[in-house]
Every structure is written in C-alpha cells, then in structure tokens.
mmCIF file of C-alpha atoms in Angstrom:
data_model
loop_
_atom_site.group_PDB
_atom_site.id
_atom_site.type_symbol
_atom_site.label_atom_id
_atom_site.label_comp_id
_atom_site.label_asym_id
_atom_site.label_seq_id
_atom_site.Cartn_x
_atom_site.Cartn_y
_atom_site.Cartn_z
ATOM 1 C CA UNK A 1 5.109 4.344 -15.422
ATOM 2 C CA UNK A 2 7.330 4.814 -18.446
ATOM 3 C CA UNK A 3 4.319 5.808 -20.826
ATOM 4 C CA UNK A 4 2.932 7.913 -18.027
ATOM 5 C CA UNK A 5 5.616 10.453 -17.774
ATOM 6 C CA UNK A 6 6.040 9.461 -13.989
ATOM 7 C CA UNK A 7 9.140 7.819 -12.434
ATOM 8 C CA UNK A 8 9.207 6.473 -8.920
ATOM 9 C CA UNK A 9 11.513 9.281 -7.954
ATOM 10 C CA UNK A 10 10.554 12.130 -10.113
ATOM 11 C CA UNK A 11 12.447 15.335 -9.263
ATOM 12 C CA UNK A 12 10.155 17.524 -11.405
ATOM 13 C CA UNK A 13 7.789 20.047 -9.902
ATOM 14 C CA UNK A 14 4.050 19.174 -10.382
ATOM 15 C CA UNK A 15 3.476 22.162 -12.708
ATOM 16 C CA UNK A 16 5.951 20.373 -15.227
ATOM 17 C CA UNK A 17 4.298 17.078 -15.137
ATOM 18 C CA UNK A 18 2.313 16.194 -18.223
ATOM 19 C CA UNK A 19 -1.501 15.994 -17.962
ATOM 20 C CA UNK A 20 -1.282 12.379 -18.622
ATOM 21 C CA UNK A 21 0.888 11.887 -15.523
ATOM 22 C CA UNK A 22 -1.448 13.705 -13.287
ATOM 23 C CA UNK A 23 -4.202 11.708 -14.765
ATOM 24 C CA UNK A 24 -2.567 8.513 -13.861
ATOM 25 C CA UNK A 25 -1.933 9.632 -10.330
ATOM 26 C CA UNK A 26 -5.669 10.462 -9.938
ATOM 27 C CA UNK A 27 -6.611 7.078 -11.299
ATOM 28 C CA UNK A 28 -4.440 5.298 -8.845
ATOM 29 C CA UNK A 29 -5.741 7.474 -6.031
ATOM 30 C CA UNK A 30 -9.267 6.488 -7.148
ATOM 31 C CA UNK A 31 -8.234 2.752 -7.179
ATOM 32 C CA UNK A 32 -7.355 3.041 -3.527
ATOM 33 C CA UNK A 33 -3.460 3.542 -3.786
ATOM 34 C CA UNK A 34 -2.191 5.801 -1.049
ATOM 35 C CA UNK A 35 -0.056 8.600 -2.542
ATOM 36 C CA UNK A 36 2.546 10.391 -0.368
ATOM 37 C CA UNK A 37 4.973 13.117 -0.544
ATOM 38 C CA UNK A 38 8.163 11.815 0.916
ATOM 39 C CA UNK A 39 10.830 13.875 2.755
ATOM 40 C CA UNK A 40 8.416 16.900 2.798
ATOM 41 C CA UNK A 41 10.176 20.204 3.483
ATOM 42 C CA UNK A 42 13.405 19.351 1.633
ATOM 43 C CA UNK A 43 14.752 19.045 -1.935
ATOM 44 C CA UNK A 44 12.016 19.133 -4.593
ATOM 45 C CA UNK A 45 8.870 19.030 -2.316
ATOM 46 C CA UNK A 46 6.997 21.962 -1.994
ATOM 47 C CA UNK A 47 3.427 23.348 -1.281
ATOM 48 C CA UNK A 48 2.915 23.050 -5.143
ATOM 49 C CA UNK A 49 2.697 19.401 -4.707
ATOM 50 C CA UNK A 50 0.204 19.524 -2.035
ATOM 51 C CA UNK A 51 -1.915 21.927 -3.891
ATOM 52 C CA UNK A 52 -1.903 20.139 -7.479
ATOM 53 C CA UNK A 53 -1.354 16.252 -6.674
ATOM 54 C CA UNK A 54 -4.093 13.856 -5.553
ATOM 55 C CA UNK A 55 -2.100 12.785 -2.374
ATOM 56 C CA UNK A 56 -3.266 11.281 0.929
ATOM 57 C CA UNK A 57 -0.361 11.862 3.070
ATOM 58 C CA UNK A 58 2.846 13.891 3.672
ATOM 59 C CA UNK A 59 5.944 12.428 5.324
ATOM 60 C CA UNK A 60 7.890 14.919 7.251
ATOM 61 C CA UNK A 61 11.566 14.680 6.475
ATOM 62 C CA UNK A 62 13.592 12.985 9.237
ATOM 63 C CA UNK A 63 15.925 16.237 9.353
ATOM 64 C CA UNK A 64 13.248 18.012 11.172
ATOM 65 C CA UNK A 65 12.046 15.107 13.256
ATOM 66 C CA UNK A 66 15.312 14.270 14.524
ATOM 67 C CA UNK A 67 15.812 17.873 15.794
ATOM 68 C CA UNK A 68 12.420 17.920 17.509
ATOM 69 C CA UNK A 69 13.556 17.615 21.007
ATOM 70 C CA UNK A 70 16.729 19.837 20.677
ATOM 71 C CA UNK A 71 15.963 22.534 18.083
ATOM 72 C CA UNK A 72 13.097 25.068 18.441
ATOM 73 C CA UNK A 73 12.779 25.750 14.700
ATOM 74 C CA UNK A 74 12.632 21.948 13.917
ATOM 75 C CA UNK A 75 10.033 21.708 16.433
ATOM 76 C CA UNK A 76 8.122 24.452 14.987
ATOM 77 C CA UNK A 77 8.378 22.999 11.503
ATOM 78 C CA UNK A 78 7.189 19.853 12.587
ATOM 79 C CA UNK A 79 4.147 21.374 14.332
ATOM 80 C CA UNK A 80 3.351 23.515 11.460
ATOM 81 C CA UNK A 81 3.696 20.693 8.964
ATOM 82 C CA UNK A 82 1.388 18.385 11.025
ATOM 83 C CA UNK A 83 -1.264 21.275 11.317
ATOM 84 C CA UNK A 84 -0.909 21.946 7.732
ATOM 85 C CA UNK A 85 -1.456 18.389 6.652
ATOM 86 C CA UNK A 86 -4.406 17.952 8.961
ATOM 87 C CA UNK A 87 -6.118 21.099 7.765
ATOM 88 C CA UNK A 88 -5.719 19.914 4.143
ATOM 89 C CA UNK A 89 -7.372 16.734 5.253
ATOM 90 C CA UNK A 90 -3.970 14.770 4.766
ATOM 91 C CA UNK A 91 -2.436 12.036 6.926
ATOM 92 C CA UNK A 92 0.994 12.942 8.334
ATOM 93 C CA UNK A 93 3.852 10.614 8.888
ATOM 94 C CA UNK A 94 7.108 11.422 10.804
ATOM 95 C CA UNK A 95 10.189 10.070 9.335
ATOM 96 C CA UNK A 96 13.355 9.240 11.413
ATOM 97 C CA UNK A 97 11.812 8.512 14.844
ATOM 98 C CA UNK A 98 14.675 7.019 16.859
ATOM 99 C CA UNK A 99 13.644 7.741 20.607
ATOM 100 C CA UNK A 100 10.678 7.233 22.590
ATOM 101 C CA UNK A 101 10.912 10.916 23.668
ATOM 102 C CA UNK A 102 10.406 11.986 19.988
ATOM 103 C CA UNK A 103 7.527 9.534 19.600
ATOM 104 C CA UNK A 104 5.781 10.940 22.530
ATOM 105 C CA UNK A 105 6.389 14.384 21.244
ATOM 106 C CA UNK A 106 4.793 13.581 17.996
ATOM 107 C CA UNK A 107 1.931 11.932 19.544
ATOM 108 C CA UNK A 108 1.190 14.959 21.581
ATOM 109 C CA UNK A 109 1.446 17.211 18.508
ATOM 110 C CA UNK A 110 -1.081 14.822 16.899
ATOM 111 C CA UNK A 111 0.966 13.299 14.289
ATOM 112 C CA UNK A 112 -0.847 10.359 12.585
ATOM 113 C CA UNK A 113 2.047 7.818 11.910
ATOM 114 C CA UNK A 114 5.637 7.198 12.569
ATOM 115 C CA UNK A 115 8.673 5.575 11.096
ATOM 116 C CA UNK A 116 12.261 5.075 12.184
ATOM 117 C CA UNK A 117 14.693 2.996 13.768
ATOM 118 C CA UNK A 118 12.768 3.057 17.028
ATOM 119 C CA UNK A 119 10.067 0.947 15.481
ATOM 120 C CA UNK A 120 12.209 -0.966 13.076
ATOM 121 C CA UNK A 121 14.993 -1.354 10.512
ATOM 122 C CA UNK A 122 14.874 -2.095 6.779
ATOM 123 C CA UNK A 123 14.572 -5.760 6.230
ATOM 124 C CA UNK A 124 13.682 -8.398 3.616
ATOM 125 C CA UNK A 125 10.120 -9.727 3.188
ATOM 126 C CA UNK A 126 10.696 -12.790 5.154
ATOM 127 C CA UNK A 127 12.171 -11.044 8.092
ATOM 128 C CA UNK A 128 9.461 -8.556 7.998
ATOM 129 C CA UNK A 129 6.835 -11.016 8.313
ATOM 130 C CA UNK A 130 8.347 -12.738 11.334
ATOM 131 C CA UNK A 131 9.057 -9.278 12.979
ATOM 132 C CA UNK A 132 5.401 -8.114 12.345
ATOM 133 C CA UNK A 133 4.065 -11.270 13.998
ATOM 134 C CA UNK A 134 6.175 -10.800 17.173
ATOM 135 C CA UNK A 135 6.505 -6.970 17.181
ATOM 136 C CA UNK A 136 5.068 -4.794 19.957
ATOM 137 C CA UNK A 137 4.881 -2.270 17.256
ATOM 138 C CA UNK A 138 2.137 -3.974 15.083
ATOM 139 C CA UNK A 139 -0.745 -2.409 16.985
ATOM 140 C CA UNK A 140 -3.671 -3.954 15.438
ATOM 141 C CA UNK A 141 -7.025 -2.195 16.300
ATOM 142 C CA UNK A 142 -5.578 -0.262 19.290
ATOM 143 C CA UNK A 143 -5.077 3.796 18.857
ATOM 144 C CA UNK A 144 -1.645 5.048 18.511
ATOM 145 C CA UNK A 145 -2.027 7.407 21.505
ATOM 146 C CA UNK A 146 -3.091 4.286 23.751
ATOM 147 C CA UNK A 147 -0.008 2.419 22.447
ATOM 148 C CA UNK A 148 2.459 5.192 23.002
ATOM 149 C CA UNK A 149 1.663 5.127 26.723
ATOM 150 C CA UNK A 150 2.462 1.360 26.762
ATOM 151 C CA UNK A 151 5.648 2.021 24.441
ATOM 152 C CA UNK A 152 4.400 0.262 21.418
ATOM 153 C CA UNK A 153 3.161 1.622 18.161
ATOM 154 C CA UNK A 154 4.142 2.306 14.570
ATOM 155 C CA UNK A 155 0.868 3.586 13.153
ATOM 156 C CA UNK A 156 -0.739 6.414 15.007
ATOM 157 C CA UNK A 157 -4.382 5.809 14.804
#
C-alpha cells in the first residue's frame, strides 16, 4: 500500500488520489476483493467516492442507523442511501444495528446487510470461529428476510 499512494484509512478525496492508487484499487476489485466505503454520509465520504472508485458496497454510518426508529430525517437518509446504492448496483450495509426493531426496519427498506452489537461484538479470531459455529446469526444459504422473521441474521441475502 505504501507504494500505491493508498492507506487503509486515507482521508483524501478520490479526486486527489494518484492515478496509481486508483489503478491499484481497480486491480484489487478485478481480483475479487470487495471494496467498501465505510461510514458513508459522514466525514470524508462523499458522492465523489461512489462516482470515481471501483467499489462494491457502501456502509451507512451508524449515526443514521441508530436514529432510524426515532428520527424522521435519519430514516429518510437511510432510505435514500439504500435506494441510491441499489440504483448504482451497489450492496448496502447498515452499521450500528442494536435492536431487532431497527433490523426489521432495514429489512423492510431492502438493506442488504447489517452489522452491529445486536449481531455480535468485536472479538478475536478464536472467539469469532466459535461464535460463528454456534451463532443463530450465521445464516448459511437462507435469505436475510426469511431470517429476520425468525430473529436471526447478519447477512441480508
């Protein structure tokens, strides 16, 4: 990454990235690496990222997701980002899912994936392997919408 002009957390706008950095991202994408825009809607993220970068998904910042049930503006932002992402052929991930109600609302809005404390907390790899083996949130081949009815899911497809 050092020679590419990229860092794992580059705060620069895509327009300021070197052609080499964009070429490296395109090469990673072609190799099957899923590229995401994290915390979409806050900080340095912008529509310019979606326009210029070879991304596969956008992750809606938890500050909007947490207010989904109680704040009309947050709900409209979440709905709009989901629709924008889908209209551009991108997968949409909701960050900060902490309640079953928010998970159900996201499913109703057509969100593709969810992450947050409702599903699991950060953990080391050994704990994660054990958790995945026993977790109801490990859906396997079932669809997310089917699983939300049975209160189990982390991947919404």
